[in-house]
């Protein structure tokens, strides 16, 4: 699909390359059911790099930088295709949904480690606990804050997520 905005912004071959990438991504989606080509893909290395570049260019555009090669027309085309610009957020949401399903099945959020049915969920749960313990300094105030966002902490706690599973020896009688 040819772009409609910023027609003179790109050289003909650049617009053709983008259209070719889009067709490859749509073929990938037909085969795998999604557009999340891993940037480290051995089977689709150039497409994986291109997908990563689209996310980066989108971020530059959203930051208001004019040097981005992303355009509103490209964003619309990619969104219609089911492209996920925030792959990290999407991955978190997917794991959170899996944790919700686990809770419905087992009545708690204490995913065992290792969890043979879903090792990725087990690792994700451990990672959330580690992220909650880590802090960084706020660049404006210098105050230490948790790496894990308040929204994510609240979502996990609303589900009944336990941050500490083991009691410290000093807390035991």
mmCIF file of C-alpha atoms in Angstrom:
data_model
loop_
_atom_site.group_PDB
_atom_site.id
_atom_site.type_symbol
_atom_site.label_atom_id
_atom_site.label_comp_id
_atom_site.label_asym_id
_atom_site.label_seq_id
_atom_site.Cartn_x
_atom_site.Cartn_y
_atom_site.Cartn_z
ATOM 1 C CA UNK A 1 0.000 0.000 0.000
ATOM 2 C CA UNK A 2 1.416 3.370 -1.024
ATOM 3 C CA UNK A 3 1.559 6.190 1.468
ATOM 4 C CA UNK A 4 -0.682 9.200 1.131
ATOM 5 C CA UNK A 5 0.907 11.756 3.466
ATOM 6 C CA UNK A 6 4.345 13.283 3.021
ATOM 7 C CA UNK A 7 4.527 11.984 -0.547
ATOM 8 C CA UNK A 8 7.648 13.992 -1.321
ATOM 9 C CA UNK A 9 9.277 13.136 1.984
ATOM 10 C CA UNK A 10 10.697 9.796 0.833
ATOM 11 C CA UNK A 11 12.563 8.778 -2.270
ATOM 12 C CA UNK A 12 10.692 6.362 -4.503
ATOM 13 C CA UNK A 13 12.910 3.402 -3.549
ATOM 14 C CA UNK A 14 12.448 4.131 0.181
ATOM 15 C CA UNK A 15 8.664 4.065 -0.131
ATOM 16 C CA UNK A 16 8.957 0.841 -2.160
ATOM 17 C CA UNK A 17 11.181 -0.731 0.525
ATOM 18 C CA UNK A 18 8.641 0.162 3.199
ATOM 19 C CA UNK A 19 5.813 -1.322 1.130
ATOM 20 C CA UNK A 20 7.852 -4.495 0.598
ATOM 21 C CA UNK A 21 8.474 -4.758 4.357
ATOM 22 C CA UNK A 22 4.755 -4.313 4.985
ATOM 23 C CA UNK A 23 3.893 -7.137 2.582
ATOM 24 C CA UNK A 24 6.472 -9.415 4.255
ATOM 25 C CA UNK A 25 5.039 -8.565 7.664
ATOM 26 C CA UNK A 26 1.498 -9.308 6.488
ATOM 27 C CA UNK A 27 2.689 -12.666 5.119
ATOM 28 C CA UNK A 28 4.318 -13.358 8.503
ATOM 29 C CA UNK A 29 1.016 -12.475 10.196
ATOM 30 C CA UNK A 30 -0.927 -14.852 7.932
ATOM 31 C CA UNK A 31 1.462 -17.636 8.889
ATOM 32 C CA UNK A 32 1.876 -16.925 12.642
ATOM 33 C CA UNK A 33 -1.245 -14.948 13.557
ATOM 34 C CA UNK A 34 0.592 -11.809 14.742
ATOM 35 C CA UNK A 35 3.023 -9.116 13.602
ATOM 36 C CA UNK A 36 5.506 -9.443 16.478
ATOM 37 C CA UNK A 37 8.520 -10.616 14.503
ATOM 38 C CA UNK A 38 11.383 -11.028 16.991
ATOM 39 C CA UNK A 39 14.227 -8.653 16.148
ATOM 40 C CA UNK A 40 16.579 -11.592 16.725
ATOM 41 C CA UNK A 41 14.685 -13.883 14.343
ATOM 42 C CA UNK A 42 16.990 -16.292 12.522
ATOM 43 C CA UNK A 43 14.266 -17.229 10.028
ATOM 44 C CA UNK A 44 13.298 -13.623 9.219
ATOM 45 C CA UNK A 45 16.363 -11.513 10.143
ATOM 46 C CA UNK A 46 15.728 -8.494 7.894
ATOM 47 C CA UNK A 47 12.016 -8.396 8.761
ATOM 48 C CA UNK A 48 12.815 -8.622 12.478
ATOM 49 C CA UNK A 49 15.229 -5.699 12.210
ATOM 50 C CA UNK A 50 12.666 -3.745 10.209
ATOM 51 C CA UNK A 51 9.937 -4.322 12.823
ATOM 52 C CA UNK A 52 12.314 -3.119 15.530
ATOM 53 C CA UNK A 53 13.119 -0.042 13.422
ATOM 54 C CA UNK A 54 9.391 0.746 13.014
ATOM 55 C CA UNK A 55 8.953 0.732 16.793
ATOM 56 C CA UNK A 56 11.984 2.963 17.224
ATOM 57 C CA UNK A 57 10.823 5.403 14.542
ATOM 58 C CA UNK A 58 7.376 5.495 16.147
ATOM 59 C CA UNK A 59 8.951 6.378 19.498
ATOM 60 C CA UNK A 60 10.945 9.189 17.849
ATOM 61 C CA UNK A 61 7.773 10.467 16.186
ATOM 62 C CA UNK A 62 5.872 10.367 19.495
ATOM 63 C CA UNK A 63 8.715 12.316 21.123
ATOM 64 C CA UNK A 64 8.037 15.036 18.520
ATOM 65 C CA UNK A 65 11.320 14.666 16.667
ATOM 66 C CA UNK A 66 11.078 15.557 12.987
ATOM 67 C CA UNK A 67 13.808 13.193 11.865
ATOM 68 C CA UNK A 68 11.519 10.187 12.317
ATOM 69 C CA UNK A 69 10.691 8.198 9.205
ATOM 70 C CA UNK A 70 7.356 7.248 10.766
ATOM 71 C CA UNK A 71 4.303 9.062 9.426
ATOM 72 C CA UNK A 72 0.678 9.128 10.486
ATOM 73 C CA UNK A 73 -0.223 7.196 7.331
ATOM 74 C CA UNK A 74 2.292 4.481 8.215
ATOM 75 C CA UNK A 75 0.989 4.317 11.789
ATOM 76 C CA UNK A 76 -2.567 3.840 10.512
ATOM 77 C CA UNK A 77 -1.519 1.126 8.060
ATOM 78 C CA UNK A 78 0.474 -0.711 10.719
ATOM 79 C CA UNK A 79 -2.299 -0.423 13.311
ATOM 80 C CA UNK A 80 -4.840 -1.819 10.815
ATOM 81 C CA UNK A 81 -2.476 -4.735 10.270
ATOM 82 C CA UNK A 82 -2.394 -5.428 14.019
ATOM 83 C CA UNK A 83 1.138 -4.151 14.578
ATOM 84 C CA UNK A 84 2.046 -3.636 18.240
ATOM 85 C CA UNK A 85 4.165 -0.541 18.776
ATOM 86 C CA UNK A 86 4.700 -1.180 22.494
ATOM 87 C CA UNK A 87 5.933 -4.769 22.438
ATOM 88 C CA UNK A 88 7.033 -4.651 26.083
ATOM 89 C CA UNK A 89 3.632 -3.460 27.254
ATOM 90 C CA UNK A 90 1.929 -6.048 25.099
ATOM 91 C CA UNK A 91 4.086 -8.821 26.528
ATOM 92 C CA UNK A 92 3.350 -7.673 30.086
ATOM 93 C CA UNK A 93 -0.387 -7.647 29.354
ATOM 94 C CA UNK A 94 -0.213 -11.141 27.901
ATOM 95 C CA UNK A 95 1.545 -12.528 30.982
ATOM 96 C CA UNK A 96 -0.835 -10.658 33.277
ATOM 97 C CA UNK A 97 -3.763 -12.331 31.484
ATOM 98 C CA UNK A 98 -2.046 -15.704 31.957
ATOM 99 C CA UNK A 99 -1.677 -14.919 35.674
ATOM 100 C CA UNK A 100 -5.385 -14.048 35.843
ATOM 101 C CA UNK A 101 -6.186 -17.402 34.213
ATOM 102 C CA UNK A 102 -3.870 -19.174 36.681
ATOM 103 C CA UNK A 103 -5.671 -17.480 39.593
ATOM 104 C CA UNK A 104 -9.078 -18.566 38.284
ATOM 105 C CA UNK A 105 -7.850 -22.150 38.021
ATOM 106 C CA UNK A 106 -5.903 -22.386 41.301
ATOM 107 C CA UNK A 107 -7.387 -19.632 43.504
ATOM 108 C CA UNK A 108 -4.079 -17.803 44.051
ATOM 109 C CA UNK A 109 -1.247 -16.093 42.169
ATOM 110 C CA UNK A 110 1.653 -18.110 43.605
ATOM 111 C CA UNK A 111 2.904 -19.655 40.375
ATOM 112 C CA UNK A 112 5.378 -22.406 41.287
ATOM 113 C CA UNK A 113 8.930 -22.315 40.057
ATOM 114 C CA UNK A 114 9.433 -24.137 37.836
ATOM 115 C CA UNK A 115 5.907 -24.297 36.445
ATOM 116 C CA UNK A 116 5.955 -26.960 33.761
ATOM 117 C CA UNK A 117 2.664 -25.883 32.159
ATOM 118 C CA UNK A 118 3.941 -22.354 31.512
ATOM 119 C CA UNK A 119 7.618 -21.707 32.321
ATOM 120 C CA UNK A 120 7.388 -18.190 30.854
ATOM 121 C CA UNK A 121 4.703 -17.274 33.400
ATOM 122 C CA UNK A 122 6.801 -18.646 36.241
ATOM 123 C CA UNK A 123 9.777 -16.548 35.115
ATOM 124 C CA UNK A 124 7.586 -13.471 34.632
ATOM 125 C CA UNK A 125 6.197 -13.719 38.177
ATOM 126 C CA UNK A 126 9.740 -13.914 39.594
ATOM 127 C CA UNK A 127 10.749 -10.949 37.453
ATOM 128 C CA UNK A 128 7.829 -8.847 38.769
ATOM 129 C CA UNK A 129 8.949 -9.504 42.338
ATOM 130 C CA UNK A 130 12.531 -8.517 41.491
ATOM 131 C CA UNK A 131 11.357 -5.364 39.707
ATOM 132 C CA UNK A 132 9.315 -4.348 42.762
ATOM 133 C CA UNK A 133 12.444 -4.550 44.941
ATOM 134 C CA UNK A 134 14.599 -2.488 42.547
ATOM 135 C CA UNK A 135 14.582 1.283 42.746
ATOM 136 C CA UNK A 136 15.827 4.155 40.620
ATOM 137 C CA UNK A 137 16.201 7.842 41.360
ATOM 138 C CA UNK A 138 13.512 10.075 39.870
ATOM 139 C CA UNK A 139 15.379 12.371 37.437
ATOM 140 C CA UNK A 140 13.453 15.459 38.591
ATOM 141 C CA UNK A 141 13.340 14.974 42.357
ATOM 142 C CA UNK A 142 16.129 12.500 43.056
ATOM 143 C CA UNK A 143 13.705 10.505 45.215
ATOM 144 C CA UNK A 144 14.094 6.754 44.949
ATOM 145 C CA UNK A 145 11.130 5.001 43.369
ATOM 146 C CA UNK A 146 10.309 1.462 42.384
ATOM 147 C CA UNK A 147 11.166 0.374 38.828
ATOM 148 C CA UNK A 148 7.794 -1.338 38.467
ATOM 149 C CA UNK A 149 5.103 1.211 37.635
ATOM 150 C CA UNK A 150 2.420 2.069 40.174
ATOM 151 C CA UNK A 151 -0.275 0.928 37.690
ATOM 152 C CA UNK A 152 1.313 -2.499 37.370
ATOM 153 C CA UNK A 153 1.790 -2.864 41.124
ATOM 154 C CA UNK A 154 -1.863 -1.950 41.702
ATOM 155 C CA UNK A 155 -3.069 -4.357 38.994
ATOM 156 C CA UNK A 156 -1.061 -7.218 40.509
ATOM 157 C CA UNK A 157 -2.180 -6.406 44.060
ATOM 158 C CA UNK A 158 -5.834 -6.210 42.961
ATOM 159 C CA UNK A 159 -5.403 -9.762 41.698
ATOM 160 C CA UNK A 160 -4.075 -10.870 45.097
ATOM 161 C CA UNK A 161 -0.415 -11.057 44.077
ATOM 162 C CA UNK A 162 1.973 -11.657 46.984
ATOM 163 C CA UNK A 163 5.307 -9.877 46.782
ATOM 164 C CA UNK A 164 7.021 -11.936 49.486
ATOM 165 C CA UNK A 165 6.424 -15.668 49.670
ATOM 166 C CA UNK A 166 8.976 -16.640 52.289
ATOM 167 C CA UNK A 167 9.188 -15.243 55.778
ATOM 168 C CA UNK A 168 12.548 -13.909 56.836
ATOM 169 C CA UNK A 169 14.201 -15.980 59.566
ATOM 170 C CA UNK A 170 14.262 -12.915 61.819
ATOM 171 C CA UNK A 171 10.434 -12.687 61.525
ATOM 172 C CA UNK A 172 9.933 -16.262 62.696
ATOM 173 C CA UNK A 173 9.403 -16.976 66.438
#
